[in-house]
């Protein structure tokens, strides 16, 4: 993954995002999902590195799929037509009690489709921060056509993070030495929110005051006077072009299938019905 | 020193100062979001999410819509990266709008500690959060196929309410502090 140009990676990730969101067709979604798995495995990321991200995604998936689609059915309302074949037409027994549950075979398949779609997008985007050199962001966005000012803003903000994190810690320690308690239990919610002010104000105001000096130093060095060059140079290799061409073909194929051949709408494969027929 | 209210503010300017303000704002938003992510406030669980959301709102009010947008947009990308959450473009865009809309109000604000300015700031918090979170939440219609009811109750309302609670309380405090800084430095 390190050898792939960041521009090509962003182009691929966005092509995959638009492809996955252009259709609910199960076959197309399955192919996109497979492509996303292959792409993610190329990153060689470990579980330890990404577990926080996957924890967040699992909460998102649980809310969207288990709660909204399977339990309440609300999440499927916009795509799955009303009615359908019940998974348990006569209800089911649990702990000696009889339950009826209106889950349909169609809604269950929609949950699978949602899982394939959201996981495909997650697989493509979750790996970006773990596999991309932070020094390359400015150059990447500049070469993708973003104005130099905006691209440099991204680059600069990466550089400020360690400084501001240190300032935050120093301010927190200084305020604690003065008896400041962020997690004090007294007072109502308004008081609890306002308690953050002694920490937020010095950190923010110090950052603003110091930015004046940085802006003056940049002006003195002629920032913005001519086209900017980047220390981190990006060079396209043949494999980057292959990835870009593949991305374009993938997106174009999905769009043609979805809109020209009417494969855009949600549908349930026959074999899925077979799993629930007695 | 009083602010000159006869000079029209160039809110869409994006020179060297704006580049630095936007970068500082984005980094600050990311660091504070990360810090409060790992450091939850006991007893305020329901509103203990992202007090740092006030940063794009304040940077929008103080330095204009472009700075506000970048602070929210880039800051949210960085915050998600620091927290290990990945990359969620529509929510990044929503956070950008939370900074952009207060930035549009900045043309009307000259003295940051006046009641009128603070009321305009508060209005911008509500409008910015509504538009920003609406755009981000509505993206779920398209991305995850959720219906409107789910989008409103599971995505929009929780995000909108927590954002305006933090914004309405903390923005005036930051505006008054910034007015004091401006007065002290003679700007």
PDB file of N, CA and C in Angstrom, chain A residues 18 21 24 52-53 56-57 64 68 74-75 78 110 114 117-118 121-122 125 129-130 137 150 153 156-158 160-161 164 168 172 176 182 189-190 193-194 196 200-201 203-205 207-208 211-212 215 218-219 223, chain B residues 14 16-17 19-24 27-28 31-32 35-36 39 41-44 47 51 54-55 58 70 74 78 81 83-85 87-88 140 142-147 150 165-166 169-170 173-174 177-178 181 187:
ATOM      1  N   UNK A  18     -18.796   5.863  -4.383  1.00  0.00           N
ATOM      2  CA  UNK A  18     -19.915   6.174  -5.286  1.00  0.00           C
ATOM      3  C   UNK A  18     -20.497   4.904  -5.925  1.00  0.00           C
ATOM      4  N   UNK A  21     -22.726   3.193  -3.304  1.00  0.00           N
ATOM      5  CA  UNK A  21     -23.963   3.898  -2.966  1.00  0.00           C
ATOM      6  C   UNK A  21     -24.879   4.103  -4.186  1.00  0.00           C
ATOM      7  N   UNK A  24     -28.568  -0.970  -4.990  1.00  0.00           N
ATOM      8  CA  UNK A  24     -28.882  -1.934  -3.929  1.00  0.00           C
ATOM      9  C   UNK A  24     -28.889  -3.357  -4.504  1.00  0.00           C
ATOM     10  N   UNK A  52     -10.076   0.472  17.477  1.00  0.00           N
ATOM     11  CA  UNK A  52     -10.911   1.605  17.898  1.00  0.00           C
ATOM     12  C   UNK A  52     -11.879   1.984  16.771  1.00  0.00           C
ATOM     13  N   UNK A  53     -11.336   2.062  15.563  1.00  0.00           N
ATOM     14  CA  UNK A  53     -12.170   2.395  14.410  1.00  0.00           C
ATOM     15  C   UNK A  53     -13.267   1.365  14.176  1.00  0.00           C
ATOM     16  N   UNK A  56     -16.089   1.653  16.637  1.00  0.00           N
ATOM     17  CA  UNK A  56     -17.019   2.734  16.274  1.00  0.00           C
ATOM     18  C   UNK A  56     -17.941   2.278  15.147  1.00  0.00           C
ATOM     19  N   UNK A  57     -17.349   1.581  14.153  1.00  0.00           N
ATOM     20  CA  UNK A  57     -18.151   1.106  13.022  1.00  0.00           C
ATOM     21  C   UNK A  57     -19.163   0.060  13.484  1.00  0.00           C
ATOM     22  N   UNK A  64     -27.783   0.860  12.928  1.00  0.00           N
ATOM     23  CA  UNK A  64     -28.435   0.924  11.614  1.00  0.00           C
ATOM     24  C   UNK A  64     -29.098  -0.401  11.236  1.00  0.00           C
ATOM     25  N   UNK A  68     -32.415  -0.547  13.644  1.00  0.00           N
ATOM     26  CA  UNK A  68     -33.315   0.140  12.708  1.00  0.00           C
ATOM     27  C   UNK A  68     -33.908  -0.773  11.628  1.00  0.00           C
ATOM     28  N   UNK A  74     -37.605   0.356  10.702  1.00  0.00           N
ATOM     29  CA  UNK A  74     -37.580   1.747  10.222  1.00  0.00           C
ATOM     30  C   UNK A  74     -36.514   1.989   9.177  1.00  0.00           C
ATOM     31  N   UNK A  75     -35.333   1.396   9.385  1.00  0.00           N
ATOM     32  CA  UNK A  75     -34.220   1.640   8.477  1.00  0.00           C
ATOM     33  C   UNK A  75     -34.444   1.119   7.070  1.00  0.00           C
ATOM     34  N   UNK A  78     -37.332   3.163   3.494  1.00  0.00           N
ATOM     35  CA  UNK A  78     -37.149   3.913   2.256  1.00  0.00           C
ATOM     36  C   UNK A  78     -36.836   3.043   1.055  1.00  0.00           C
ATOM     37  N   UNK A 110     -32.236  -7.086   3.179  1.00  0.00           N
ATOM     38  CA  UNK A 110     -31.821  -5.682   3.139  1.00  0.00           C
ATOM     39  C   UNK A 110     -30.723  -5.426   4.179  1.00  0.00           C
ATOM     40  N   UNK A 114     -27.204  -3.902   3.401  1.00  0.00           N
ATOM     41  CA  UNK A 114     -26.668  -2.743   4.136  1.00  0.00           C
ATOM     42  C   UNK A 114     -25.281  -3.059   4.685  1.00  0.00           C
ATOM     43  N   UNK A 117     -22.777  -2.941   1.915  1.00  0.00           N
ATOM     44  CA  UNK A 117     -22.524  -1.581   1.440  1.00  0.00           C
ATOM     45  C   UNK A 117     -21.686  -0.798   2.445  1.00  0.00           C
ATOM     46  N   UNK A 118     -22.116  -0.797   3.721  1.00  0.00           N
ATOM     47  CA  UNK A 118     -21.414   0.031   4.724  1.00  0.00           C
ATOM     48  C   UNK A 118     -20.021  -0.529   5.008  1.00  0.00           C
ATOM     49  N   UNK A 121     -17.596   0.546   2.236  1.00  0.00           N
ATOM     50  CA  UNK A 121     -17.149   1.938   2.385  1.00  0.00           C
ATOM     51  C   UNK A 121     -16.166   2.034   3.559  1.00  0.00           C
ATOM     52  N   UNK A 122     -16.508   1.371   4.668  1.00  0.00           N
ATOM     53  CA  UNK A 122     -15.643   1.430   5.861  1.00  0.00           C
ATOM     54  C   UNK A 122     -14.270   0.843   5.564  1.00  0.00           C
ATOM     55  N   UNK A 125     -12.188   3.392   3.621  1.00  0.00           N
ATOM     56  CA  UNK A 125     -11.810   4.670   4.233  1.00  0.00           C
ATOM     57  C   UNK A 125     -11.121   4.547   5.585  1.00  0.00           C
ATOM     58  N   UNK A 129      -6.056   6.813   7.332  1.00  0.00           N
ATOM     59  CA  UNK A 129      -5.132   7.388   8.325  1.00  0.00           C
ATOM     60  C   UNK A 129      -4.023   6.456   8.784  1.00  0.00           C
ATOM     61  N   UNK A 130      -4.236   5.144   8.671  1.00  0.00           N
ATOM     62  CA  UNK A 130      -3.228   4.198   9.158  1.00  0.00           C
ATOM     63  C   UNK A 130      -2.145   3.917   8.120  1.00  0.00           C
ATOM     64  N   UNK A 137      -0.325  14.705   2.746  1.00  0.00           N
ATOM     65  CA  UNK A 137      -1.691  15.223   2.546  1.00  0.00           C
ATOM     66  C   UNK A 137      -1.709  16.517   1.738  1.00  0.00           C
ATOM     67  N   UNK A 150      -5.480  26.090   0.461  1.00  0.00           N
ATOM     68  CA  UNK A 150      -6.255  25.066   1.165  1.00  0.00           C
ATOM     69  C   UNK A 150      -5.406  23.828   1.444  1.00  0.00           C
ATOM     70  N   UNK A 153      -3.076  24.489   4.180  1.00  0.00           N
ATOM     71  CA  UNK A 153      -3.772  24.521   5.465  1.00  0.00           C
ATOM     72  C   UNK A 153      -3.808  23.116   6.074  1.00  0.00           C
ATOM     73  N   UNK A 156      -0.340  22.217   7.270  1.00  0.00           N
ATOM     74  CA  UNK A 156       0.020  22.988   8.466  1.00  0.00           C
ATOM     75  C   UNK A 156      -0.718  22.470   9.698  1.00  0.00           C
ATOM     76  N   UNK A 157      -1.979  22.103   9.515  1.00  0.00           N
ATOM     77  CA  UNK A 157      -2.765  21.659  10.680  1.00  0.00           C
ATOM     78  C   UNK A 157      -2.186  20.360  11.267  1.00  0.00           C
ATOM     79  N   UNK A 158      -1.627  19.503  10.402  1.00  0.00           N
ATOM     80  CA  UNK A 158      -0.963  18.295  10.907  1.00  0.00           C
ATOM     81  C   UNK A 158       0.219  18.664  11.789  1.00  0.00           C
ATOM     82  N   UNK A 160       0.631  21.379  13.513  1.00  0.00           N
ATOM     83  CA  UNK A 160       0.268  22.063  14.760  1.00  0.00           C
ATOM     84  C   UNK A 160      -0.226  21.090  15.842  1.00  0.00           C
ATOM     85  N   UNK A 161      -0.627  19.912  15.447  1.00  0.00           N
ATOM     86  CA  UNK A 161      -1.252  18.999  16.426  1.00  0.00           C
ATOM     87  C   UNK A 161      -0.349  18.712  17.640  1.00  0.00           C
ATOM     88  N   UNK A 164      -0.145  21.899  19.873  1.00  0.00           N
ATOM     89  CA  UNK A 164      -1.387  22.212  20.580  1.00  0.00           C
ATOM     90  C   UNK A 164      -1.711  21.162  21.639  1.00  0.00           C
ATOM     91  N   UNK A 168      -2.214  22.029  25.481  1.00  0.00           N
ATOM     92  CA  UNK A 168      -3.415  21.580  26.195  1.00  0.00           C
ATOM     93  C   UNK A 168      -3.013  20.920  27.515  1.00  0.00           C
ATOM     94  N   UNK A 172      -3.777  22.281  31.229  1.00  0.00           N
ATOM     95  CA  UNK A 172      -4.534  21.428  32.145  1.00  0.00           C
ATOM     96  C   UNK A 172      -3.785  21.263  33.473  1.00  0.00           C
ATOM     97  N   UNK A 176      -5.004  22.681  37.056  1.00  0.00           N
ATOM     98  CA  UNK A 176      -5.179  21.733  38.172  1.00  0.00           C
ATOM     99  C   UNK A 176      -4.394  22.188  39.391  1.00  0.00           C
ATOM    100  N   UNK A 182     -12.099  19.526  36.422  1.00  0.00           N
ATOM    101  CA  UNK A 182     -12.976  19.380  35.257  1.00  0.00           C
ATOM    102  C   UNK A 182     -14.104  18.411  35.554  1.00  0.00           C
ATOM    103  N   UNK A 189     -26.158  20.784  34.764  1.00  0.00           N
ATOM    104  CA  UNK A 189     -25.465  20.535  33.486  1.00  0.00           C
ATOM    105  C   UNK A 189     -24.802  21.802  32.951  1.00  0.00           C
ATOM    106  N   UNK A 190     -25.480  22.943  33.121  1.00  0.00           N
ATOM    107  CA  UNK A 190     -24.921  24.219  32.643  1.00  0.00           C
ATOM    108  C   UNK A 190     -23.585  24.506  33.332  1.00  0.00           C
ATOM    109  N   UNK A 193     -20.884  22.243  31.965  1.00  0.00           N
ATOM    110  CA  UNK A 193     -20.387  22.670  30.645  1.00  0.00           C
ATOM    111  C   UNK A 193     -19.465  23.879  30.806  1.00  0.00           C
ATOM    112  N   UNK A 194     -19.906  24.841  31.648  1.00  0.00           N
ATOM    113  CA  UNK A 194     -19.104  26.058  31.831  1.00  0.00           C
ATOM    114  C   UNK A 194     -17.769  25.765  32.515  1.00  0.00           C
ATOM    115  N   UNK A 196     -15.665  23.792  31.678  1.00  0.00           N
ATOM    116  CA  UNK A 196     -14.624  23.550  30.664  1.00  0.00           C
ATOM    117  C   UNK A 196     -13.924  24.864  30.271  1.00  0.00           C
ATOM    118  N   UNK A 200     -10.586  25.663  28.077  1.00  0.00           N
ATOM    119  CA  UNK A 200     -10.805  25.969  26.659  1.00  0.00           C
ATOM    120  C   UNK A 200     -10.276  27.359  26.285  1.00  0.00           C
ATOM    121  N   UNK A 201     -10.539  28.357  27.139  1.00  0.00           N
ATOM    122  CA  UNK A 201     -10.177  29.737  26.786  1.00  0.00           C
ATOM    123  C   UNK A 201      -8.664  29.927  26.654  1.00  0.00           C
ATOM    124  N   UNK A 203      -6.268  27.785  26.076  1.00  0.00           N
ATOM    125  CA  UNK A 203      -5.716  27.003  24.958  1.00  0.00           C
ATOM    126  C   UNK A 203      -6.069  27.679  23.631  1.00  0.00           C
ATOM    127  N   UNK A 204      -7.333  28.093  23.491  1.00  0.00           N
ATOM    128  CA  UNK A 204      -7.782  28.711  22.234  1.00  0.00           C
ATOM    129  C   UNK A 204      -7.117  30.068  22.009  1.00  0.00           C
ATOM    130  N   UNK A 205      -7.116  30.907  23.057  1.00  0.00           N
ATOM    131  CA  UNK A 205      -6.569  32.261  22.884  1.00  0.00           C
ATOM    132  C   UNK A 205      -5.056  32.230  22.648  1.00  0.00           C
ATOM    133  N   UNK A 207      -3.469  29.873  21.139  1.00  0.00           N
ATOM    134  CA  UNK A 207      -3.300  29.401  19.759  1.00  0.00           C
ATOM    135  C   UNK A 207      -3.505  30.558  18.785  1.00  0.00           C
ATOM    136  N   UNK A 208      -4.534  31.383  19.042  1.00  0.00           N
ATOM    137  CA  UNK A 208      -4.817  32.503  18.134  1.00  0.00           C
ATOM    138  C   UNK A 208      -3.692  33.538  18.175  1.00  0.00           C
ATOM    139  N   UNK A 211      -0.671  32.338  16.364  1.00  0.00           N
ATOM    140  CA  UNK A 211      -0.836  32.220  14.909  1.00  0.00           C
ATOM    141  C   UNK A 211      -0.491  33.519  14.188  1.00  0.00           C
ATOM    142  N   UNK A 212      -0.608  34.654  14.916  1.00  0.00           N
ATOM    143  CA  UNK A 212      -0.216  35.949  14.325  1.00  0.00           C
ATOM    144  C   UNK A 212       1.273  35.918  13.930  1.00  0.00           C
ATOM    145  N   UNK A 215       1.847  33.679  10.916  1.00  0.00           N
ATOM    146  CA  UNK A 215       1.390  34.317   9.661  1.00  0.00           C
ATOM    147  C   UNK A 215       2.377  35.379   9.210  1.00  0.00           C
ATOM    148  N   UNK A 218       5.397  33.716   7.741  1.00  0.00           N
ATOM    149  CA  UNK A 218       5.105  33.184   6.398  1.00  0.00           C
ATOM    150  C   UNK A 218       5.062  34.301   5.366  1.00  0.00           C
ATOM    151  N   UNK A 219       4.473  35.432   5.752  1.00  0.00           N
ATOM    152  CA  UNK A 219       4.419  36.586   4.839  1.00  0.00           C
ATOM    153  C   UNK A 219       5.823  37.063   4.494  1.00  0.00           C
ATOM    154  N   UNK A 223       5.011  33.778   1.349  1.00  0.00           N
ATOM    155  CA  UNK A 223       3.985  32.743   1.148  1.00  0.00           C
ATOM    156  C   UNK A 223       2.865  33.266   0.245  1.00  0.00           C
TER     157      UNK A 223
ATOM    158  N   UNK B  14      -9.016  34.988   1.781  1.00  0.00           N
ATOM    159  CA  UNK B  14      -8.267  33.818   2.256  1.00  0.00           C
ATOM    160  C   UNK B  14      -6.777  34.024   1.970  1.00  0.00           C
ATOM    161  N   UNK B  16      -2.715  34.816   3.894  1.00  0.00           N
ATOM    162  CA  UNK B  16      -1.804  34.054   4.769  1.00  0.00           C
ATOM    163  C   UNK B  16      -2.397  33.877   6.165  1.00  0.00           C
ATOM    164  N   UNK B  17      -2.954  34.982   6.712  1.00  0.00           N
ATOM    165  CA  UNK B  17      -3.500  34.886   8.081  1.00  0.00           C
ATOM    166  C   UNK B  17      -4.612  33.862   8.155  1.00  0.00           C
ATOM    167  N   UNK B  19      -5.024  31.269   6.239  1.00  0.00           N
ATOM    168  CA  UNK B  19      -4.443  29.918   6.119  1.00  0.00           C
ATOM    169  C   UNK B  19      -4.007  29.431   7.502  1.00  0.00           C
ATOM    170  N   UNK B  20      -3.324  30.340   8.246  1.00  0.00           N
ATOM    171  CA  UNK B  20      -2.810  29.934   9.561  1.00  0.00           C
ATOM    172  C   UNK B  20      -3.960  29.757  10.560  1.00  0.00           C
ATOM    173  N   UNK B  21      -4.927  30.689  10.544  1.00  0.00           N
ATOM    174  CA  UNK B  21      -6.061  30.566  11.469  1.00  0.00           C
ATOM    175  C   UNK B  21      -6.818  29.246  11.215  1.00  0.00           C
ATOM    176  N   UNK B  22      -7.014  28.937   9.937  1.00  0.00           N
ATOM    177  CA  UNK B  22      -7.751  27.709   9.600  1.00  0.00           C
ATOM    178  C   UNK B  22      -6.975  26.473  10.056  1.00  0.00           C
ATOM    179  N   UNK B  23      -5.651  26.511   9.843  1.00  0.00           N
ATOM    180  CA  UNK B  23      -4.824  25.353  10.242  1.00  0.00           C
ATOM    181  C   UNK B  23      -4.817  25.197  11.763  1.00  0.00           C
ATOM    182  N   UNK B  24      -4.651  26.339  12.462  1.00  0.00           N
ATOM    183  CA  UNK B  24      -4.656  26.313  13.938  1.00  0.00           C
ATOM    184  C   UNK B  24      -6.027  25.832  14.424  1.00  0.00           C
ATOM    185  N   UNK B  27      -6.436  22.066  13.819  1.00  0.00           N
ATOM    186  CA  UNK B  27      -5.612  21.286  14.748  1.00  0.00           C
ATOM    187  C   UNK B  27      -6.190  21.351  16.164  1.00  0.00           C
ATOM    188  N   UNK B  28      -6.651  22.554  16.546  1.00  0.00           N
ATOM    189  CA  UNK B  28      -7.226  22.737  17.883  1.00  0.00           C
ATOM    190  C   UNK B  28      -8.505  21.909  18.050  1.00  0.00           C
ATOM    191  N   UNK B  31      -7.430  18.264  18.397  1.00  0.00           N
ATOM    192  CA  UNK B  31      -6.808  17.933  19.693  1.00  0.00           C
ATOM    193  C   UNK B  31      -7.855  17.922  20.806  1.00  0.00           C
ATOM    194  N   UNK B  32      -8.719  18.953  20.836  1.00  0.00           N
ATOM    195  CA  UNK B  32      -9.724  19.029  21.907  1.00  0.00           C
ATOM    196  C   UNK B  32     -10.746  17.895  21.783  1.00  0.00           C
ATOM    197  N   UNK B  35      -9.011  14.864  23.021  1.00  0.00           N
ATOM    198  CA  UNK B  35      -8.821  14.918  24.476  1.00  0.00           C
ATOM    199  C   UNK B  35     -10.125  14.600  25.210  1.00  0.00           C
ATOM    200  N   UNK B  36     -11.227  15.166  24.743  1.00  0.00           N
ATOM    201  CA  UNK B  36     -12.496  14.935  25.439  1.00  0.00           C
ATOM    202  C   UNK B  36     -13.118  13.582  25.071  1.00  0.00           C
ATOM    203  N   UNK B  39     -11.710  11.327  27.619  1.00  0.00           N
ATOM    204  CA  UNK B  39     -11.850  11.870  28.956  1.00  0.00           C
ATOM    205  C   UNK B  39     -13.286  12.319  29.146  1.00  0.00           C
ATOM    206  N   UNK B  41     -16.916  13.172  30.827  1.00  0.00           N
ATOM    207  CA  UNK B  41     -17.262  13.926  32.036  1.00  0.00           C
ATOM    208  C   UNK B  41     -18.354  13.183  32.803  1.00  0.00           C
ATOM    209  N   UNK B  42     -18.055  12.741  34.023  1.00  0.00           N
ATOM    210  CA  UNK B  42     -19.079  12.012  34.770  1.00  0.00           C
ATOM    211  C   UNK B  42     -20.263  12.916  35.095  1.00  0.00           C
ATOM    212  N   UNK B  43     -21.441  12.382  35.055  1.00  0.00           N
ATOM    213  CA  UNK B  43     -22.637  13.139  35.424  1.00  0.00           C
ATOM    214  C   UNK B  43     -23.204  13.968  34.300  1.00  0.00           C
ATOM    215  N   UNK B  44     -22.504  14.090  33.212  1.00  0.00           N
ATOM    216  CA  UNK B  44     -23.053  14.849  32.080  1.00  0.00           C
ATOM    217  C   UNK B  44     -22.986  13.981  30.834  1.00  0.00           C
ATOM    218  N   UNK B  47     -24.632  14.985  27.496  1.00  0.00           N
ATOM    219  CA  UNK B  47     -24.064  16.119  26.762  1.00  0.00           C
ATOM    220  C   UNK B  47     -22.538  16.060  26.770  1.00  0.00           C
ATOM    221  N   UNK B  51     -17.359  18.871  23.342  1.00  0.00           N
ATOM    222  CA  UNK B  51     -17.433  20.306  23.670  1.00  0.00           C
ATOM    223  C   UNK B  51     -16.636  21.120  22.654  1.00  0.00           C
ATOM    224  N   UNK B  54     -17.529  23.823  19.623  1.00  0.00           N
ATOM    225  CA  UNK B  54     -17.572  25.288  19.662  1.00  0.00           C
ATOM    226  C   UNK B  54     -16.398  25.904  18.883  1.00  0.00           C
ATOM    227  N   UNK B  55     -15.338  25.142  18.666  1.00  0.00           N
ATOM    228  CA  UNK B  55     -14.154  25.699  17.981  1.00  0.00           C
ATOM    229  C   UNK B  55     -14.475  26.117  16.531  1.00  0.00           C
ATOM    230  N   UNK B  58     -16.674  29.208  16.711  1.00  0.00           N
ATOM    231  CA  UNK B  58     -15.969  30.424  17.118  1.00  0.00           C
ATOM    232  C   UNK B  58     -15.020  30.908  16.022  1.00  0.00           C
ATOM    233  N   UNK B  70     -13.109  25.291   7.063  1.00  0.00           N
ATOM    234  CA  UNK B  70     -11.917  24.426   7.096  1.00  0.00           C
ATOM    235  C   UNK B  70     -11.679  23.894   8.511  1.00  0.00           C
ATOM    236  N   UNK B  74     -11.661  20.033   8.096  1.00  0.00           N
ATOM    237  CA  UNK B  74     -10.341  19.394   8.264  1.00  0.00           C
ATOM    238  C   UNK B  74     -10.175  18.921   9.714  1.00  0.00           C
ATOM    239  N   UNK B  78      -9.153  15.237  10.995  1.00  0.00           N
ATOM    240  CA  UNK B  78      -7.995  14.976  11.869  1.00  0.00           C
ATOM    241  C   UNK B  78      -8.428  14.322  13.181  1.00  0.00           C
ATOM    242  N   UNK B  81      -9.109  10.819  12.634  1.00  0.00           N
ATOM    243  CA  UNK B  81      -7.856  10.090  12.436  1.00  0.00           C
ATOM    244  C   UNK B  81      -7.164   9.836  13.773  1.00  0.00           C
ATOM    245  N   UNK B  83      -8.513   9.711  16.674  1.00  0.00           N
ATOM    246  CA  UNK B  83      -9.297   8.787  17.497  1.00  0.00           C
ATOM    247  C   UNK B  83      -9.379   7.405  16.873  1.00  0.00           C
ATOM    248  N   UNK B  84      -8.886   7.265  15.651  1.00  0.00           N
ATOM    249  CA  UNK B  84      -8.909   5.978  14.968  1.00  0.00           C
ATOM    250  C   UNK B  84     -10.254   5.637  14.360  1.00  0.00           C
ATOM    251  N   UNK B  85     -11.065   6.672  14.048  1.00  0.00           N
ATOM    252  CA  UNK B  85     -12.411   6.416  13.534  1.00  0.00           C
ATOM    253  C   UNK B  85     -12.484   6.314  12.007  1.00  0.00           C
ATOM    254  N   UNK B  87     -12.520   7.735   8.114  1.00  0.00           N
ATOM    255  CA  UNK B  87     -12.771   8.906   7.268  1.00  0.00           C
ATOM    256  C   UNK B  87     -14.233   8.892   6.852  1.00  0.00           C
ATOM    257  N   UNK B  88     -15.014   9.876   7.288  1.00  0.00           N
ATOM    258  CA  UNK B  88     -16.456   9.922   7.018  1.00  0.00           C
ATOM    259  C   UNK B  88     -16.787  11.264   6.370  1.00  0.00           C
ATOM    260  N   UNK B 140     -27.128   9.775   5.268  1.00  0.00           N
ATOM    261  CA  UNK B 140     -27.401   8.384   5.654  1.00  0.00           C
ATOM    262  C   UNK B 140     -28.564   7.793   4.837  1.00  0.00           C
ATOM    263  N   UNK B 142     -28.875   8.133   1.724  1.00  0.00           N
ATOM    264  CA  UNK B 142     -28.230   7.676   0.500  1.00  0.00           C
ATOM    265  C   UNK B 142     -27.206   6.580   0.788  1.00  0.00           C
ATOM    266  N   UNK B 143     -26.393   6.785   1.835  1.00  0.00           N
ATOM    267  CA  UNK B 143     -25.299   5.848   2.103  1.00  0.00           C
ATOM    268  C   UNK B 143     -25.810   4.542   2.702  1.00  0.00           C
ATOM    269  N   UNK B 144     -26.640   4.645   3.757  1.00  0.00           N
ATOM    270  CA  UNK B 144     -27.038   3.406   4.443  1.00  0.00           C
ATOM    271  C   UNK B 144     -28.457   2.968   4.108  1.00  0.00           C
ATOM    272  N   UNK B 145     -29.184   3.787   3.344  1.00  0.00           N
ATOM    273  CA  UNK B 145     -30.543   3.411   2.955  1.00  0.00           C
ATOM    274  C   UNK B 145     -31.544   3.536   4.085  1.00  0.00           C
ATOM    275  N   UNK B 146     -31.186   4.304   5.129  1.00  0.00           N
ATOM    276  CA  UNK B 146     -32.119   4.498   6.249  1.00  0.00           C
ATOM    277  C   UNK B 146     -33.278   5.373   5.802  1.00  0.00           C
ATOM    278  N   UNK B 147     -34.443   5.244   6.474  1.00  0.00           N
ATOM    279  CA  UNK B 147     -35.571   6.091   6.107  1.00  0.00           C
ATOM    280  C   UNK B 147     -35.510   7.412   6.880  1.00  0.00           C
ATOM    281  N   UNK B 150     -35.719   7.396  10.779  1.00  0.00           N
ATOM    282  CA  UNK B 150     -34.478   6.965  11.429  1.00  0.00           C
ATOM    283  C   UNK B 150     -33.430   8.073  11.376  1.00  0.00           C
ATOM    284  N   UNK B 165     -26.165  22.657  22.583  1.00  0.00           N
ATOM    285  CA  UNK B 165     -25.967  22.844  24.045  1.00  0.00           C
ATOM    286  C   UNK B 165     -24.550  23.372  24.295  1.00  0.00           C
ATOM    287  N   UNK B 166     -23.555  22.703  23.701  1.00  0.00           N
ATOM    288  CA  UNK B 166     -22.165  23.149  23.873  1.00  0.00           C
ATOM    289  C   UNK B 166     -21.956  24.528  23.264  1.00  0.00           C
ATOM    290  N   UNK B 169     -23.581  27.635  25.161  1.00  0.00           N
ATOM    291  CA  UNK B 169     -22.951  27.992  26.439  1.00  0.00           C
ATOM    292  C   UNK B 169     -21.522  28.504  26.224  1.00  0.00           C
ATOM    293  N   UNK B 170     -20.753  27.819  25.392  1.00  0.00           N
ATOM    294  CA  UNK B 170     -19.321  28.134  25.304  1.00  0.00           C
ATOM    295  C   UNK B 170     -18.970  29.252  24.309  1.00  0.00           C
ATOM    296  N   UNK B 173     -18.683  32.756  25.863  1.00  0.00           N
ATOM    297  CA  UNK B 173     -17.492  32.850  26.730  1.00  0.00           C
ATOM    298  C   UNK B 173     -16.250  33.096  25.869  1.00  0.00           C
ATOM    299  N   UNK B 174     -16.137  32.360  24.761  1.00  0.00           N
ATOM    300  CA  UNK B 174     -14.981  32.545  23.867  1.00  0.00           C
ATOM    301  C   UNK B 174     -15.012  33.921  23.199  1.00  0.00           C
ATOM    302  N   UNK B 177     -13.850  36.499  25.702  1.00  0.00           N
ATOM    303  CA  UNK B 177     -12.402  36.354  25.906  1.00  0.00           C
ATOM    304  C   UNK B 177     -11.635  36.918  24.707  1.00  0.00           C
ATOM    305  N   UNK B 178     -12.147  36.678  23.504  1.00  0.00           N
ATOM    306  CA  UNK B 178     -11.483  37.170  22.295  1.00  0.00           C
ATOM    307  C   UNK B 178     -11.543  38.700  22.222  1.00  0.00           C
ATOM    308  N   UNK B 181      -8.839  39.969  24.336  1.00  0.00           N
ATOM    309  CA  UNK B 181      -7.525  39.810  23.669  1.00  0.00           C
ATOM    310  C   UNK B 181      -7.329  40.928  22.643  1.00  0.00           C
ATOM    311  N   UNK B 187      -5.964  45.716  18.628  1.00  0.00           N
ATOM    312  CA  UNK B 187      -6.426  45.433  17.268  1.00  0.00           C
ATOM    313  C   UNK B 187      -7.886  45.813  17.091  1.00  0.00           C
TER     314      UNK B 187
END
